[in-house]
Amino acid sequence: MNIIENAVNSPIHTTLVAAVQQANLVETLQGEGPFTVFAPTDEAFAALPDGTVETLMMDENREQLAGILTAHVVPGNLTTQALRDEFGSDGFAHLTTVSGDALSVGERDGQLYAFDESGNNYLISTGDVMQSNGVIHVVDGVLLPK
């Protein structure tokens, strides 16, 4: 399955799927890729301040929503081992997302964490969900650009 087909079949990514549809990114994420997607769970979206998801899902906020979602996508097929292989002397893999935003991955106590531009960091709770057009890493938070 490709990234979208897998997400549609995931019971913990219904908000993400709805957001990808609203942002008109389905076709892109069904494309050849490869893509590495840091996929927030429904709980991650629910943890945002009240009304945030509803506001982002409004038609007039489609561009902002697309910007947030593409800040979760990195070109390439970066497995957890490939991410570890990218660690620099500072202990992080520094990545550039499809949106042009920075995203870093680091390790604490044997667990990988994704760090957004706003200084938030979230556990990669499930890594290496391999797809026909890339890989999904499930994250426990919504990564926000500055």
Short mmCIF file of C-alpha atoms in Angstrom, two decimals, residues 42-109:
data_model
loop_
_atom_site.label_atom_id
_atom_site.label_comp_id
_atom_site.label_asym_id
_atom_site.label_seq_id
_atom_site.Cartn_x
_atom_site.Cartn_y
_atom_site.Cartn_z
CA ASP A 42 -5.67 11.37 16.47
CA GLU A 43 -4.62 11.90 20.11
CA ALA A 44 -1.86 14.25 18.93
CA PHE A 45 -4.38 16.40 17.06
CA ALA A 46 -6.78 16.28 20.02
CA ALA A 47 -4.01 17.63 22.28
CA LEU A 48 -3.83 20.89 20.29
CA PRO A 49 -5.62 23.86 21.88
CA ASP A 50 -9.42 23.71 21.67
CA GLY A 51 -10.74 24.71 18.25
CA THR A 52 -7.37 24.49 16.48
CA VAL A 53 -8.21 21.49 14.31
CA GLU A 54 -11.66 22.85 13.45
CA THR A 55 -10.16 26.21 12.49
CA LEU A 56 -7.45 24.63 10.34
CA MET A 57 -10.05 22.50 8.55
CA MET A 58 -11.93 25.58 7.31
CA ASP A 59 -11.64 26.22 3.57
CA GLU A 60 -10.09 29.65 4.11
CA ASN A 61 -7.26 28.06 6.13
CA ARG A 62 -6.40 25.34 3.58
CA GLU A 63 -2.99 26.88 2.78
CA GLN A 64 -1.99 27.06 6.45
CA LEU A 65 -3.15 23.45 6.97
CA ALA A 66 -1.12 22.31 3.95
CA GLY A 67 1.93 24.10 5.38
CA ILE A 68 1.58 22.29 8.70
CA LEU A 69 1.05 18.92 7.06
CA THR A 70 3.97 19.26 4.65
CA ALA A 71 6.15 20.11 7.68
CA HIS A 72 5.65 16.41 8.55
CA VAL A 73 6.99 15.11 5.21
CA VAL A 74 10.64 14.72 4.23
CA PRO A 75 11.76 13.65 0.76
CA GLY A 76 13.39 10.24 0.71
CA ASN A 77 12.95 6.87 2.36
CA LEU A 78 14.40 7.47 5.84
CA THR A 79 14.03 4.43 8.06
CA THR A 80 14.89 4.72 11.75
CA GLN A 81 18.33 3.30 10.97
CA ALA A 82 18.82 5.80 8.14
CA LEU A 83 17.84 8.59 10.55
CA ARG A 84 20.36 7.34 13.12
CA ASP A 85 22.99 7.18 10.36
CA GLU A 86 22.34 10.89 9.70
CA PHE A 87 23.09 11.92 13.31
CA GLY A 88 25.73 14.63 13.34
CA SER A 89 28.18 15.48 16.09
CA ASP A 90 25.32 17.19 17.96
CA GLY A 91 23.39 13.89 18.10
CA PHE A 92 20.65 14.96 15.68
CA ALA A 93 19.63 14.27 12.12
CA HIS A 94 18.74 17.68 10.67
CA LEU A 95 16.16 17.40 7.89
CA THR A 96 14.36 19.80 5.57
CA THR A 97 10.68 19.07 5.06
CA VAL A 98 8.68 19.41 1.85
CA SER A 99 7.40 22.75 3.21
CA GLY A 100 11.00 23.97 3.59
CA ASP A 101 10.80 23.90 7.38
CA ALA A 102 13.43 22.31 9.60
CA LEU A 103 12.77 19.05 11.41
CA SER A 104 15.29 17.22 13.55
CA VAL A 105 15.38 13.71 14.92
CA GLY A 106 17.32 12.80 18.03
CA GLU A 107 17.55 9.91 20.45
CA ARG A 108 16.97 9.75 24.21
CA ASP A 109 17.09 6.54 26.22
#
